[in-house]
Amino acid sequence: MNTPEAWGNDRSDGSRWQKLLGRRGRPGGAQQTPTPPPREAYPPSPPVGPPPGQAHYSVPTAGRRPPVATQTPPSPTQMRPAQGLPPQPRQAPPPPQHTEPSPVALQRLRRDLGRSRVIAFINPKGGVHKTTATVLSAAAMGTARGGGVIAWDDNELRGTLGLRAGSARHGRTIRHLVEHLDQVEAAGVHLPEHLDEFLRHSSDGSFDVLAGDEDPKLQRRLDPTTVLRVLDILTRTHGIVCIDTGNNVESPNWRTVVSSVDRLVVTTVPREDAAFSADWMLDHLEEGGYGNLVKNAVTLLSMPTPNPGPLLNDLQRHFSQRTRACAVVPYDPSLEPGAKIQFSALRPETRAAWFEAAATIVDGL
């Protein structure tokens, strides 16, 4: 593994991504990742739809006009008639930006997945838009599918997804669900109603939220068996479970989630430290026996500033080769304050990009 100091090397002789990151694995023996306990058997429950009270939403496809290309007013010289010269053809305006989700993206998002799917958003570094990506991916999926999506904040130390994603209709979190796990599991056909008492809802109603807790002692209670029990409940009540993970790759909780997912989404921003952390994590997963998950993962590159920066193309090429696909989503000013995220408040072109990114995430599941 190259050291972080190597990132300052000169790029004059080609992309350093091809040199520093164009490899697989690290020297030394592979660490053995403990296998989580087997999933416990639970009483069967018939398939259910979205939890009660959850609205069904459709994506508007009309009523919006594409942005009109502006042109610079002609100078006085240009306004004078040309002397003996034929009129010059006017330059065609640039094509309008794609501001609505494409019908193809919506069709991909609405596809029958056959069974409930679990998607984890991962990167051991903070500040790489894991929570933002979890919220907006769940919003795009839930909006397109009319519900049946839940976002779980599984950060072990004070995650913020519950604050940023939805309406705080109550203060209950994963801690309260764990305290009443036996009663919820025994609810049978009434499981959705019982679980709904512990869930919050996104501001637009497109997905549900299982909020994290601020008590650091809770991490001792989220052992592998408890994590699997919670996952079992969520997959019996929702078609798609999006998990915002923590930063400790050695945590039994983190390893249990990774071993239980259908797809990994690697979130990063176009910065060297963030991308280096993501690449190291993929090495760690491959050494732990999760090479197939790495191969089928999706990388999500989020723009934290209006200027994408010089690394974007290098990163996109690198992670497109290392994972199944790489999606890029643009900067949006409504996300910059770090406050509550409202999907409808994004720019139309940003929403269209998140619909496309969410479709890329569910492709092949």
PDB file of N, CA, C and O in Angstrom, residues 39 48-49 51 116-118 148-154 174 177 181 184-185 191 195-196 198-199 208-211 227-243:
ATOM      1  N   ARG A  39     -28.117 -15.960  10.868  1.00  0.00           N
ATOM      2  CA  ARG A  39     -29.382 -15.252  11.076  1.00  0.00           C
ATOM      3  C   ARG A  39     -30.393 -16.163  11.779  1.00  0.00           C
ATOM      4  O   ARG A  39     -30.589 -17.305  11.393  1.00  0.00           O
ATOM      5  N   VAL A  48     -45.795  -7.221   2.990  1.00  0.00           N
ATOM      6  CA  VAL A  48     -46.620  -6.060   3.277  1.00  0.00           C
ATOM      7  C   VAL A  48     -46.165  -4.923   2.383  1.00  0.00           C
ATOM      8  O   VAL A  48     -45.075  -4.913   1.876  1.00  0.00           O
ATOM      9  N   GLY A  49     -47.023  -3.942   2.256  1.00  0.00           N
ATOM     10  CA  GLY A  49     -46.685  -2.758   1.483  1.00  0.00           C
ATOM     11  C   GLY A  49     -45.999  -1.743   2.343  1.00  0.00           C
ATOM     12  O   GLY A  49     -45.528  -2.046   3.433  1.00  0.00           O
ATOM     13  N   PRO A  51     -45.335   1.087   5.083  1.00  0.00           N
ATOM     14  CA  PRO A  51     -45.952   1.255   6.401  1.00  0.00           C
ATOM     15  C   PRO A  51     -47.107   2.235   6.339  1.00  0.00           C
ATOM     16  O   PRO A  51     -47.121   3.150   5.513  1.00  0.00           O
ATOM     17  N   SER A 116     -36.661  -8.176  -0.764  1.00  0.00           N
ATOM     18  CA  SER A 116     -36.087  -6.991  -0.131  1.00  0.00           C
ATOM     19  C   SER A 116     -34.571  -6.961  -0.341  1.00  0.00           C
ATOM     20  O   SER A 116     -33.911  -7.997  -0.262  1.00  0.00           O
ATOM     21  N   ARG A 117     -34.025  -5.767  -0.588  1.00  0.00           N
ATOM     22  CA  ARG A 117     -32.600  -5.605  -0.842  1.00  0.00           C
ATOM     23  C   ARG A 117     -31.984  -4.664   0.194  1.00  0.00           C
ATOM     24  O   ARG A 117     -32.605  -3.672   0.590  1.00  0.00           O
ATOM     25  N   VAL A 118     -30.759  -4.978   0.593  1.00  0.00           N
ATOM     26  CA  VAL A 118     -30.036  -4.191   1.587  1.00  0.00           C
ATOM     27  C   VAL A 118     -28.841  -3.534   0.912  1.00  0.00           C
ATOM     28  O   VAL A 118     -28.036  -4.212   0.255  1.00  0.00           O
ATOM     29  N   GLY A 148     -41.893   2.238   0.415  1.00  0.00           N
ATOM     30  CA  GLY A 148     -41.274   0.939   0.648  1.00  0.00           C
ATOM     31  C   GLY A 148     -39.782   0.998   0.841  1.00  0.00           C
ATOM     32  O   GLY A 148     -39.094  -0.017   0.732  1.00  0.00           O
ATOM     33  N   VAL A 149     -39.233   2.187   1.155  1.00  0.00           N
ATOM     34  CA  VAL A 149     -37.792   2.371   1.340  1.00  0.00           C
ATOM     35  C   VAL A 149     -37.547   2.910   2.738  1.00  0.00           C
ATOM     36  O   VAL A 149     -38.296   3.768   3.226  1.00  0.00           O
ATOM     37  N   ILE A 150     -36.500   2.427   3.389  1.00  0.00           N
ATOM     38  CA  ILE A 150     -36.132   2.919   4.713  1.00  0.00           C
ATOM     39  C   ILE A 150     -34.645   3.195   4.754  1.00  0.00           C
ATOM     40  O   ILE A 150     -33.850   2.484   4.135  1.00  0.00           O
ATOM     41  N   ALA A 151     -34.259   4.270   5.462  1.00  0.00           N
ATOM     42  CA  ALA A 151     -32.865   4.617   5.688  1.00  0.00           C
ATOM     43  C   ALA A 151     -32.569   4.417   7.176  1.00  0.00           C
ATOM     44  O   ALA A 151     -33.240   5.004   8.024  1.00  0.00           O
ATOM     45  N   TRP A 152     -31.562   3.602   7.480  1.00  0.00           N
ATOM     46  CA  TRP A 152     -31.186   3.292   8.855  1.00  0.00           C
ATOM     47  C   TRP A 152     -29.837   3.936   9.150  1.00  0.00           C
ATOM     48  O   TRP A 152     -28.851   3.678   8.462  1.00  0.00           O
ATOM     49  N   ASP A 153     -29.805   4.754  10.192  1.00  0.00           N
ATOM     50  CA  ASP A 153     -28.559   5.371  10.643  1.00  0.00           C
ATOM     51  C   ASP A 153     -27.864   4.405  11.588  1.00  0.00           C
ATOM     52  O   ASP A 153     -28.174   4.344  12.767  1.00  0.00           O
ATOM     53  N   ASP A 154     -26.902   3.647  11.066  1.00  0.00           N
ATOM     54  CA  ASP A 154     -26.190   2.657  11.869  1.00  0.00           C
ATOM     55  C   ASP A 154     -24.804   3.149  12.285  1.00  0.00           C
ATOM     56  O   ASP A 154     -23.917   2.354  12.553  1.00  0.00           O
ATOM     57  N   ILE A 174     -32.967   3.951  17.357  1.00  0.00           N
ATOM     58  CA  ILE A 174     -32.634   2.536  17.343  1.00  0.00           C
ATOM     59  C   ILE A 174     -32.554   1.980  18.756  1.00  0.00           C
ATOM     60  O   ILE A 174     -32.876   0.807  18.982  1.00  0.00           O
ATOM     61  N   LEU A 177     -35.961   0.860  19.792  1.00  0.00           N
ATOM     62  CA  LEU A 177     -36.346  -0.358  19.072  1.00  0.00           C
ATOM     63  C   LEU A 177     -35.656  -1.572  19.670  1.00  0.00           C
ATOM     64  O   LEU A 177     -36.299  -2.622  19.857  1.00  0.00           O
ATOM     65  N   LEU A 181     -37.322  -5.018  21.167  1.00  0.00           N
ATOM     66  CA  LEU A 181     -37.157  -5.880  20.006  1.00  0.00           C
ATOM     67  C   LEU A 181     -38.001  -7.149  20.112  1.00  0.00           C
ATOM     68  O   LEU A 181     -38.590  -7.603  19.120  1.00  0.00           O
ATOM     69  N   VAL A 184     -41.659  -6.348  19.242  1.00  0.00           N
ATOM     70  CA  VAL A 184     -41.850  -6.034  17.828  1.00  0.00           C
ATOM     71  C   VAL A 184     -41.768  -7.304  16.990  1.00  0.00           C
ATOM     72  O   VAL A 184     -42.568  -7.516  16.077  1.00  0.00           O
ATOM     73  N   GLU A 185     -40.812  -8.165  17.295  1.00  0.00           N
ATOM     74  CA  GLU A 185     -40.670  -9.409  16.531  1.00  0.00           C
ATOM     75  C   GLU A 185     -41.889 -10.307  16.685  1.00  0.00           C
ATOM     76  O   GLU A 185     -42.230 -11.061  15.773  1.00  0.00           O
ATOM     77  N   LEU A 191     -46.697  -6.431  12.373  1.00  0.00           N
ATOM     78  CA  LEU A 191     -45.331  -5.930  12.474  1.00  0.00           C
ATOM     79  C   LEU A 191     -45.177  -4.517  11.928  1.00  0.00           C
ATOM     80  O   LEU A 191     -44.531  -3.678  12.572  1.00  0.00           O
ATOM     81  N   LEU A 195     -43.618  -1.557  14.231  1.00  0.00           N
ATOM     82  CA  LEU A 195     -42.346  -0.951  13.869  1.00  0.00           C
ATOM     83  C   LEU A 195     -42.503   0.544  13.615  1.00  0.00           C
ATOM     84  O   LEU A 195     -41.602   1.338  13.951  1.00  0.00           O
ATOM     85  N   ASP A 196     -43.638   0.961  13.060  1.00  0.00           N
ATOM     86  CA  ASP A 196     -43.847   2.365  12.722  1.00  0.00           C
ATOM     87  C   ASP A 196     -43.761   3.269  13.948  1.00  0.00           C
ATOM     88  O   ASP A 196     -43.439   4.461  13.828  1.00  0.00           O
ATOM     89  N   PHE A 198     -41.501   3.345  15.998  1.00  0.00           N
ATOM     90  CA  PHE A 198     -40.096   3.688  16.230  1.00  0.00           C
ATOM     91  C   PHE A 198     -39.460   4.400  15.032  1.00  0.00           C
ATOM     92  O   PHE A 198     -38.273   4.704  15.073  1.00  0.00           O
ATOM     93  N   LEU A 199     -40.245   4.645  14.010  1.00  0.00           N
ATOM     94  CA  LEU A 199     -39.702   5.239  12.793  1.00  0.00           C
ATOM     95  C   LEU A 199     -40.105   6.696  12.652  1.00  0.00           C
ATOM     96  O   LEU A 199     -41.165   7.113  13.127  1.00  0.00           O
ATOM     97  N   ASP A 208     -38.924   6.030   4.949  1.00  0.00           N
ATOM     98  CA  ASP A 208     -38.918   6.012   6.407  1.00  0.00           C
ATOM     99  C   ASP A 208     -37.490   6.135   6.924  1.00  0.00           C
ATOM    100  O   ASP A 208     -36.518   5.896   6.196  1.00  0.00           O
ATOM    101  N   VAL A 209     -37.373   6.459   8.207  1.00  0.00           N
ATOM    102  CA  VAL A 209     -36.072   6.686   8.835  1.00  0.00           C
ATOM    103  C   VAL A 209     -36.021   5.974  10.174  1.00  0.00           C
ATOM    104  O   VAL A 209     -36.923   6.135  11.003  1.00  0.00           O
ATOM    105  N   LEU A 210     -34.983   5.165  10.370  1.00  0.00           N
ATOM    106  CA  LEU A 210     -34.666   4.614  11.687  1.00  0.00           C
ATOM    107  C   LEU A 210     -33.451   5.382  12.178  1.00  0.00           C
ATOM    108  O   LEU A 210     -32.335   5.180  11.696  1.00  0.00           O
ATOM    109  N   ALA A 211     -33.673   6.289  13.131  1.00  0.00           N
ATOM    110  CA  ALA A 211     -32.630   7.214  13.553  1.00  0.00           C
ATOM    111  C   ALA A 211     -31.614   6.545  14.459  1.00  0.00           C
ATOM    112  O   ALA A 211     -31.928   5.602  15.197  1.00  0.00           O
ATOM    113  N   VAL A 227     -27.880  -6.785  15.410  1.00  0.00           N
ATOM    114  CA  VAL A 227     -27.892  -6.151  14.089  1.00  0.00           C
ATOM    115  C   VAL A 227     -28.673  -7.012  13.096  1.00  0.00           C
ATOM    116  O   VAL A 227     -29.486  -6.504  12.310  1.00  0.00           O
ATOM    117  N   LEU A 228     -28.465  -8.316  13.126  1.00  0.00           N
ATOM    118  CA  LEU A 228     -29.181  -9.209  12.211  1.00  0.00           C
ATOM    119  C   LEU A 228     -30.672  -9.247  12.522  1.00  0.00           C
ATOM    120  O   LEU A 228     -31.499  -9.341  11.599  1.00  0.00           O
ATOM    121  N   ARG A 229     -31.028  -9.153  13.780  1.00  0.00           N
ATOM    122  CA  ARG A 229     -32.453  -9.136  14.141  1.00  0.00           C
ATOM    123  C   ARG A 229     -33.130  -7.864  13.629  1.00  0.00           C
ATOM    124  O   ARG A 229     -34.251  -7.905  13.107  1.00  0.00           O
ATOM    125  N   VAL A 230     -32.448  -6.734  13.768  1.00  0.00           N
ATOM    126  CA  VAL A 230     -32.995  -5.478  13.252  1.00  0.00           C
ATOM    127  C   VAL A 230     -33.123  -5.548  11.726  1.00  0.00           C
ATOM    128  O   VAL A 230     -34.151  -5.154  11.158  1.00  0.00           O
ATOM    129  N   LEU A 231     -32.102  -6.048  11.067  1.00  0.00           N
ATOM    130  CA  LEU A 231     -32.153  -6.176   9.618  1.00  0.00           C
ATOM    131  C   LEU A 231     -33.302  -7.076   9.175  1.00  0.00           C
ATOM    132  O   LEU A 231     -33.964  -6.815   8.168  1.00  0.00           O
ATOM    133  N   ASP A 232     -33.532  -8.151   9.917  1.00  0.00           N
ATOM    134  CA  ASP A 232     -34.617  -9.060   9.568  1.00  0.00           C
ATOM    135  C   ASP A 232     -35.960  -8.352   9.617  1.00  0.00           C
ATOM    136  O   ASP A 232     -36.802  -8.527   8.723  1.00  0.00           O
ATOM    137  N   ILE A 233     -36.157  -7.519  10.628  1.00  0.00           N
ATOM    138  CA  ILE A 233     -37.412  -6.776  10.748  1.00  0.00           C
ATOM    139  C   ILE A 233     -37.564  -5.789   9.597  1.00  0.00           C
ATOM    140  O   ILE A 233     -38.626  -5.695   8.971  1.00  0.00           O
ATOM    141  N   LEU A 234     -36.491  -5.050   9.300  1.00  0.00           N
ATOM    142  CA  LEU A 234     -36.576  -4.030   8.252  1.00  0.00           C
ATOM    143  C   LEU A 234     -36.811  -4.648   6.878  1.00  0.00           C
ATOM    144  O   LEU A 234     -37.539  -4.083   6.050  1.00  0.00           O
ATOM    145  N   THR A 235     -36.221  -5.792   6.620  1.00  0.00           N
ATOM    146  CA  THR A 235     -36.415  -6.434   5.311  1.00  0.00           C
ATOM    147  C   THR A 235     -37.771  -7.113   5.196  1.00  0.00           C
ATOM    148  O   THR A 235     -38.208  -7.442   4.085  1.00  0.00           O
ATOM    149  N   ARG A 236     -38.438  -7.349   6.301  1.00  0.00           N
ATOM    150  CA  ARG A 236     -39.804  -7.902   6.247  1.00  0.00           C
ATOM    151  C   ARG A 236     -40.847  -6.818   6.037  1.00  0.00           C
ATOM    152  O   ARG A 236     -41.999  -7.123   5.697  1.00  0.00           O
ATOM    153  N   THR A 237     -40.482  -5.550   6.224  1.00  0.00           N
ATOM    154  CA  THR A 237     -41.454  -4.465   6.114  1.00  0.00           C
ATOM    155  C   THR A 237     -41.142  -3.492   4.985  1.00  0.00           C
ATOM    156  O   THR A 237     -41.994  -2.665   4.648  1.00  0.00           O
ATOM    157  N   HIS A 238     -39.950  -3.565   4.401  1.00  0.00           N
ATOM    158  CA  HIS A 238     -39.553  -2.609   3.367  1.00  0.00           C
ATOM    159  C   HIS A 238     -38.878  -3.339   2.207  1.00  0.00           C
ATOM    160  O   HIS A 238     -38.210  -4.347   2.410  1.00  0.00           O
ATOM    161  N   GLY A 239     -39.053  -2.778   1.014  1.00  0.00           N
ATOM    162  CA  GLY A 239     -38.455  -3.384  -0.166  1.00  0.00           C
ATOM    163  C   GLY A 239     -36.978  -3.068  -0.330  1.00  0.00           C
ATOM    164  O   GLY A 239     -36.227  -3.861  -0.887  1.00  0.00           O
ATOM    165  N   ILE A 240     -36.547  -1.887   0.150  1.00  0.00           N
ATOM    166  CA  ILE A 240     -35.145  -1.478   0.058  1.00  0.00           C
ATOM    167  C   ILE A 240     -34.729  -0.897   1.401  1.00  0.00           C
ATOM    168  O   ILE A 240     -35.418  -0.026   1.955  1.00  0.00           O
ATOM    169  N   VAL A 241     -33.606  -1.363   1.937  1.00  0.00           N
ATOM    170  CA  VAL A 241     -33.051  -0.866   3.191  1.00  0.00           C
ATOM    171  C   VAL A 241     -31.706  -0.216   2.865  1.00  0.00           C
ATOM    172  O   VAL A 241     -30.776  -0.883   2.411  1.00  0.00           O
ATOM    173  N   CYS A 242     -31.604   1.097   3.098  1.00  0.00           N
ATOM    174  CA  CYS A 242     -30.361   1.843   2.893  1.00  0.00           C
ATOM    175  C   CYS A 242     -29.718   2.095   4.251  1.00  0.00           C
ATOM    176  O   CYS A 242     -30.372   2.643   5.145  1.00  0.00           O
ATOM    177  N   ILE A 243     -28.452   1.712   4.412  1.00  0.00           N
ATOM    178  CA  ILE A 243     -27.786   1.804   5.709  1.00  0.00           C
ATOM    179  C   ILE A 243     -26.630   2.786   5.633  1.00  0.00           C
ATOM    180  O   ILE A 243     -25.718   2.639   4.812  1.00  0.00           O
TER     181      ILE A 243
END
